[in-house]
PDB file of C-alpha atoms in Angstrom:
ATOM      1  CA  UNK Q   1      37.208 -59.005 -14.964  1.00 94.00           C
ATOM      2  CA  UNK Q   2      38.985 -55.665 -15.244  1.00 97.00           C
ATOM      3  CA  UNK Q   3      38.259 -52.899 -12.753  1.00 98.00           C
ATOM      4  CA  UNK Q   4      38.563 -49.505 -14.426  1.00 98.00           C
ATOM      5  CA  UNK Q   5      38.715 -46.605 -11.991  1.00 98.00           C
ATOM      6  CA  UNK Q   6      37.503 -43.263 -13.307  1.00 98.00           C
ATOM      7  CA  UNK Q   7      38.609 -39.931 -11.894  1.00 98.00           C
ATOM      8  CA  UNK Q   8      36.257 -37.177 -13.040  1.00 98.00           C
ATOM      9  CA  UNK Q   9      34.984 -33.758 -12.054  1.00 95.00           C
ATOM     10  CA  UNK Q  10      32.448 -33.820  -9.223  1.00 93.00           C
ATOM     11  CA  UNK Q  11      30.437 -30.867 -10.518  1.00 92.00           C
ATOM     12  CA  UNK Q  12      29.080 -29.784 -13.851  1.00 91.00           C
ATOM     13  CA  UNK Q  13      28.213 -32.260 -16.538  1.00 94.00           C
ATOM     14  CA  UNK Q  14      29.685 -33.618 -19.753  1.00 96.00           C
ATOM     15  CA  UNK Q  15      27.361 -36.411 -20.778  1.00 97.00           C
ATOM     16  CA  UNK Q  16      28.810 -36.577 -24.294  1.00 98.00           C
ATOM     17  CA  UNK Q  17      32.399 -37.089 -23.085  1.00 98.00           C
ATOM     18  CA  UNK Q  18      31.195 -39.673 -20.550  1.00 98.00           C
ATOM     19  CA  UNK Q  19      29.158 -41.548 -23.179  1.00 98.00           C
ATOM     20  CA  UNK Q  20      32.024 -41.567 -25.690  1.00 98.00           C
ATOM     21  CA  UNK Q  21      34.354 -43.002 -23.016  1.00 98.00           C
ATOM     22  CA  UNK Q  22      31.938 -45.622 -21.674  1.00 98.00           C
ATOM     23  CA  UNK Q  23      30.700 -46.707 -25.090  1.00 98.00           C
ATOM     24  CA  UNK Q  24      34.306 -47.475 -26.085  1.00 98.00           C
ATOM     25  CA  UNK Q  25      34.852 -49.784 -23.096  1.00 98.00           C
ATOM     26  CA  UNK Q  26      34.556 -53.506 -23.768  1.00 97.00           C
ATOM     27  CA  UNK Q  27      31.703 -55.417 -22.168  1.00 95.00           C
ATOM     28  CA  UNK Q  28      32.431 -57.130 -18.904  1.00 91.00           C
ATOM     29  CA  UNK Q  29      34.558 -54.426 -17.267  1.00 98.00           C
ATOM     30  CA  UNK Q  30      33.543 -52.904 -13.961  1.00 98.00           C
ATOM     31  CA  UNK Q  31      33.597 -49.131 -13.663  1.00 98.00           C
ATOM     32  CA  UNK Q  32      34.720 -47.751 -10.282  1.00 98.00           C
ATOM     33  CA  UNK Q  33      33.704 -44.243  -9.223  1.00 98.00           C
ATOM     34  CA  UNK Q  34      34.090 -42.060  -6.152  1.00 97.00           C
ATOM     35  CA  UNK Q  35      30.553 -40.693  -6.139  1.00 96.00           C
ATOM     36  CA  UNK Q  36      27.402 -39.924  -8.034  1.00 96.00           C
ATOM     37  CA  UNK Q  37      27.891 -36.224  -8.787  1.00 94.00           C
ATOM     38  CA  UNK Q  38      28.933 -34.194 -11.814  1.00 96.00           C
ATOM     39  CA  UNK Q  39      30.765 -36.049 -14.563  1.00 97.00           C
ATOM     40  CA  UNK Q  40      30.925 -39.142 -12.322  1.00 97.00           C
ATOM     41  CA  UNK Q  41      27.131 -39.261 -12.539  1.00 97.00           C
ATOM     42  CA  UNK Q  42      27.341 -38.952 -16.330  1.00 98.00           C
ATOM     43  CA  UNK Q  43      29.772 -41.902 -16.423  1.00 98.00           C
ATOM     44  CA  UNK Q  44      27.520 -43.965 -14.135  1.00 98.00           C
ATOM     45  CA  UNK Q  45      24.439 -43.320 -16.273  1.00 98.00           C
ATOM     46  CA  UNK Q  46      26.328 -44.132 -19.486  1.00 98.00           C
ATOM     47  CA  UNK Q  47      27.562 -47.371 -17.918  1.00 98.00           C
ATOM     48  CA  UNK Q  48      24.049 -48.258 -16.801  1.00 98.00           C
ATOM     49  CA  UNK Q  49      22.785 -47.730 -20.374  1.00 97.00           C
ATOM     50  CA  UNK Q  50      25.531 -50.105 -21.556  1.00 97.00           C
ATOM     51  CA  UNK Q  51      24.687 -52.701 -18.907  1.00 98.00           C
ATOM     52  CA  UNK Q  52      28.041 -52.338 -17.115  1.00 98.00           C
ATOM     53  CA  UNK Q  53      28.374 -52.734 -13.354  1.00 98.00           C
ATOM     54  CA  UNK Q  54      29.391 -49.574 -11.511  1.00 98.00           C
ATOM     55  CA  UNK Q  55      30.965 -49.741  -8.043  1.00 98.00           C
ATOM     56  CA  UNK Q  56      30.716 -46.520  -6.026  1.00 98.00           C
ATOM     57  CA  UNK Q  57      33.264 -45.858  -3.273  1.00 97.00           C
ATOM     58  CA  UNK Q  58      31.322 -43.269  -1.315  1.00 96.00           C
ATOM     59  CA  UNK Q  59      32.682 -40.817   1.252  1.00 95.00           C
ATOM     60  CA  UNK Q  60      30.940 -40.265   4.558  1.00 93.00           C
ATOM     61  CA  UNK Q  61      30.655 -36.544   3.839  1.00 87.00           C
ATOM     62  CA  UNK Q  62      29.109 -35.249   1.708  1.00 80.00           C
ATOM     63  CA  UNK Q  63      26.445 -37.934   1.777  1.00 76.00           C
ATOM     64  CA  UNK Q  64      25.811 -39.488  -1.607  1.00 79.00           C
ATOM     65  CA  UNK Q  65      22.556 -40.681  -3.043  1.00 88.00           C
ATOM     66  CA  UNK Q  66      22.959 -43.489  -5.563  1.00 96.00           C
ATOM     67  CA  UNK Q  67      19.900 -44.802  -7.409  1.00 96.00           C
ATOM     68  CA  UNK Q  68      18.770 -48.269  -6.423  1.00 96.00           C
ATOM     69  CA  UNK Q  69      19.749 -50.345  -9.444  1.00 97.00           C
ATOM     70  CA  UNK Q  70      21.058 -53.888  -9.798  1.00 97.00           C
ATOM     71  CA  UNK Q  71      24.022 -52.539 -11.827  1.00 98.00           C
ATOM     72  CA  UNK Q  72      25.025 -50.055  -9.102  1.00 98.00           C
ATOM     73  CA  UNK Q  73      27.044 -51.405  -6.181  1.00 98.00           C
ATOM     74  CA  UNK Q  74      27.323 -49.010  -3.264  1.00 96.00           C
ATOM     75  CA  UNK Q  75      30.334 -49.171  -0.913  1.00 96.00           C
ATOM     76  CA  UNK Q  76      29.859 -46.828   2.043  1.00 94.00           C
ATOM     77  CA  UNK Q  77      33.506 -46.416   2.984  1.00 95.00           C
ATOM     78  CA  UNK Q  78      33.035 -44.391   6.168  1.00 94.00           C
ATOM     79  CA  UNK Q  79      36.007 -42.335   4.945  1.00 95.00           C
ATOM     80  CA  UNK Q  80      36.377 -38.688   3.975  1.00 94.00           C
ATOM     81  CA  UNK Q  81      36.784 -37.694   0.318  1.00 93.00           C
ATOM     82  CA  UNK Q  82      40.541 -38.322   0.276  1.00 94.00           C
ATOM     83  CA  UNK Q  83      40.292 -41.628   2.110  1.00 96.00           C
ATOM     84  CA  UNK Q  84      37.628 -42.895  -0.251  1.00 96.00           C
ATOM     85  CA  UNK Q  85      39.986 -42.020  -3.119  1.00 97.00           C
ATOM     86  CA  UNK Q  86      42.543 -44.448  -1.683  1.00 98.00           C
ATOM     87  CA  UNK Q  87      39.938 -47.227  -1.624  1.00 98.00           C
ATOM     88  CA  UNK Q  88      38.912 -46.386  -5.195  1.00 98.00           C
ATOM     89  CA  UNK Q  89      42.401 -46.468  -6.704  1.00 98.00           C
ATOM     90  CA  UNK Q  90      43.559 -49.475  -4.681  1.00 98.00           C
ATOM     91  CA  UNK Q  91      40.569 -51.417  -6.048  1.00 98.00           C
ATOM     92  CA  UNK Q  92      41.268 -50.385  -9.666  1.00 98.00           C
ATOM     93  CA  UNK Q  93      43.488 -52.168 -12.170  1.00 98.00           C
ATOM     94  CA  UNK Q  94      44.102 -48.816 -13.895  1.00 98.00           C
ATOM     95  CA  UNK Q  95      42.773 -45.276 -13.627  1.00 98.00           C
ATOM     96  CA  UNK Q  96      41.183 -43.208 -16.409  1.00 98.00           C
ATOM     97  CA  UNK Q  97      41.358 -39.456 -15.816  1.00 98.00           C
ATOM     98  CA  UNK Q  98      38.346 -38.015 -17.622  1.00 98.00           C
ATOM     99  CA  UNK Q  99      39.095 -34.471 -16.485  1.00 97.00           C
ATOM    100  CA  UNK Q 100      38.790 -32.731 -13.164  1.00 97.00           C
ATOM    101  CA  UNK Q 101      40.185 -30.517 -10.485  1.00 97.00           C
ATOM    102  CA  UNK Q 102      42.318 -31.209  -7.401  1.00 96.00           C
ATOM    103  CA  UNK Q 103      40.463 -34.384  -6.336  1.00 96.00           C
ATOM    104  CA  UNK Q 104      40.961 -35.877  -9.784  1.00 98.00           C
ATOM    105  CA  UNK Q 105      44.652 -34.922  -9.766  1.00 98.00           C
ATOM    106  CA  UNK Q 106      45.074 -36.428  -6.282  1.00 97.00           C
ATOM    107  CA  UNK Q 107      43.516 -39.687  -7.510  1.00 98.00           C
ATOM    108  CA  UNK Q 108      45.926 -39.759 -10.462  1.00 98.00           C
ATOM    109  CA  UNK Q 109      48.913 -39.358  -8.133  1.00 98.00           C
ATOM    110  CA  UNK Q 110      47.533 -41.928  -5.687  1.00 98.00           C
ATOM    111  CA  UNK Q 111      47.039 -44.468  -8.452  1.00 98.00           C
ATOM    112  CA  UNK Q 112      50.593 -43.941  -9.679  1.00 98.00           C
ATOM    113  CA  UNK Q 113      51.970 -44.195  -6.125  1.00 97.00           C
ATOM    114  CA  UNK Q 114      50.261 -47.595  -5.771  1.00 97.00           C
ATOM    115  CA  UNK Q 115      51.691 -48.813  -9.069  1.00 96.00           C
ATOM    116  CA  UNK Q 116      48.415 -48.474 -10.966  1.00 97.00           C
ATOM    117  CA  UNK Q 117      48.663 -47.276 -14.590  1.00 98.00           C
ATOM    118  CA  UNK Q 118      47.112 -43.888 -15.323  1.00 98.00           C
ATOM    119  CA  UNK Q 119      45.637 -42.651 -18.616  1.00 98.00           C
ATOM    120  CA  UNK Q 120      44.831 -38.927 -18.793  1.00 98.00           C
ATOM    121  CA  UNK Q 121      42.485 -37.229 -21.256  1.00 98.00           C
ATOM    122  CA  UNK Q 122      43.911 -33.998 -22.693  1.00 98.00           C
ATOM    123  CA  UNK Q 123      41.955 -30.870 -23.557  1.00 97.00           C
ATOM    124  CA  UNK Q 124      39.172 -30.988 -20.979  1.00 97.00           C
ATOM    125  CA  UNK Q 125      39.622 -27.372 -19.897  1.00 96.00           C
ATOM    126  CA  UNK Q 126      40.092 -28.513 -16.296  1.00 97.00           C
ATOM    127  CA  UNK Q 127      43.106 -28.559 -13.966  1.00 97.00           C
ATOM    128  CA  UNK Q 128      44.006 -32.140 -14.877  1.00 98.00           C
ATOM    129  CA  UNK Q 129      45.092 -30.784 -18.289  1.00 98.00           C
ATOM    130  CA  UNK Q 130      48.179 -29.357 -16.538  1.00 98.00           C
ATOM    131  CA  UNK Q 131      49.454 -32.850 -15.659  1.00 98.00           C
ATOM    132  CA  UNK Q 132      51.110 -33.366 -19.032  1.00 98.00           C
ATOM    133  CA  UNK Q 133      52.778 -29.942 -18.971  1.00 97.00           C
ATOM    134  CA  UNK Q 134      54.145 -30.593 -15.480  1.00 97.00           C
ATOM    135  CA  UNK Q 135      54.897 -34.313 -15.928  1.00 97.00           C
ATOM    136  CA  UNK Q 136      55.339 -35.097 -19.643  1.00 95.00           C
ATOM    137  CA  UNK Q 137      57.290 -38.335 -19.047  1.00 92.00           C
ATOM    138  CA  UNK Q 138      55.474 -39.679 -15.999  1.00 93.00           C
ATOM    139  CA  UNK Q 139      54.915 -38.411 -12.494  1.00 97.00           C
ATOM    140  CA  UNK Q 140      58.479 -38.999 -11.255  1.00 95.00           C
ATOM    141  CA  UNK Q 141      61.717 -40.764 -12.136  1.00 93.00           C
ATOM    142  CA  UNK Q 142      60.828 -44.026 -10.417  1.00 94.00           C
ATOM    143  CA  UNK Q 143      58.455 -45.230 -13.098  1.00 93.00           C
ATOM    144  CA  UNK Q 144      56.105 -46.829 -10.559  1.00 94.00           C
ATOM    145  CA  UNK Q 145      53.466 -47.205 -13.270  1.00 97.00           C
ATOM    146  CA  UNK Q 146      52.851 -46.049 -16.834  1.00 97.00           C
ATOM    147  CA  UNK Q 147      51.296 -42.607 -17.302  1.00 98.00           C
ATOM    148  CA  UNK Q 148      49.903 -41.895 -20.772  1.00 98.00           C
ATOM    149  CA  UNK Q 149      48.135 -38.890 -22.259  1.00 98.00           C
ATOM    150  CA  UNK Q 150      45.443 -39.235 -24.922  1.00 98.00           C
ATOM    151  CA  UNK Q 151      43.310 -36.957 -27.082  1.00 98.00           C
ATOM    152  CA  UNK Q 152      39.853 -38.547 -27.196  1.00 98.00           C
ATOM    153  CA  UNK Q 153      37.513 -40.338 -24.786  1.00 98.00           C
ATOM    154  CA  UNK Q 154      37.596 -43.369 -27.089  1.00 98.00           C
ATOM    155  CA  UNK Q 155      41.388 -43.483 -26.963  1.00 98.00           C
ATOM    156  CA  UNK Q 156      41.200 -43.066 -23.173  1.00 98.00           C
ATOM    157  CA  UNK Q 157      38.995 -46.153 -22.937  1.00 98.00           C
ATOM    158  CA  UNK Q 158      41.237 -48.210 -25.216  1.00 98.00           C
ATOM    159  CA  UNK Q 159      44.455 -47.250 -23.447  1.00 98.00           C
ATOM    160  CA  UNK Q 160      43.177 -47.676 -19.891  1.00 98.00           C
ATOM    161  CA  UNK Q 161      41.837 -51.144 -20.735  1.00 98.00           C
ATOM    162  CA  UNK Q 162      45.136 -52.054 -22.409  1.00 98.00           C
ATOM    163  CA  UNK Q 163      47.077 -50.830 -19.354  1.00 97.00           C
ATOM    164  CA  UNK Q 164      44.760 -52.634 -16.931  1.00 97.00           C
ATOM    165  CA  UNK Q 165      45.006 -55.907 -18.857  1.00 95.00           C
ATOM    166  CA  UNK Q 166      48.785 -55.602 -19.019  1.00 92.00           C
ATOM    167  CA  UNK Q 167      48.983 -54.983 -15.270  1.00 82.00           C
ATOM    168  CA  UNK Q 168      46.671 -57.936 -14.571  1.00 77.00           C
ATOM    169  CA  UNK Q 169      48.916 -60.152 -16.691  1.00 72.00           C
ATOM    170  CA  UNK Q 170      51.961 -59.217 -14.569  1.00 66.00           C
ATOM    171  CA  UNK Q 171      50.384 -60.133 -11.216  1.00 56.00           C
TER     172      UNK Q 171
END
């Protein structure tokens, strides 16, 4: 079973983008999130509608309420926001960047630093859009993991699953 980490904005909402991404995922993947706020909540609710398991890596502060649902697995990490991000990306086979600010960008860099492939959605209007301008050929010269940029949530889902499956095959 593939574990697809999702880095997404913790405030606001974009239920359409979340639904388009989640609906393009194959059945049987697990979606990993860092909380139940903002676009992460939209992703969780879309996954629940699809019948996909969602694993939440929750920080100690701010406290997070996650609905009691058999598809929602709550991991109370006891860590701050940045520490919980380490647990999230280390548990993922690949990371999908659905758009966000500094926390999302940090998760993208963390994933890469741990050798986890990263797929980034362009055109979200958020700070993560600057990643491609700053790092068009990957995050550094080492090539620790693939970094790809895509134009649609559907393409994001397809590429992150492809990258995760490829990484799983190399282990």
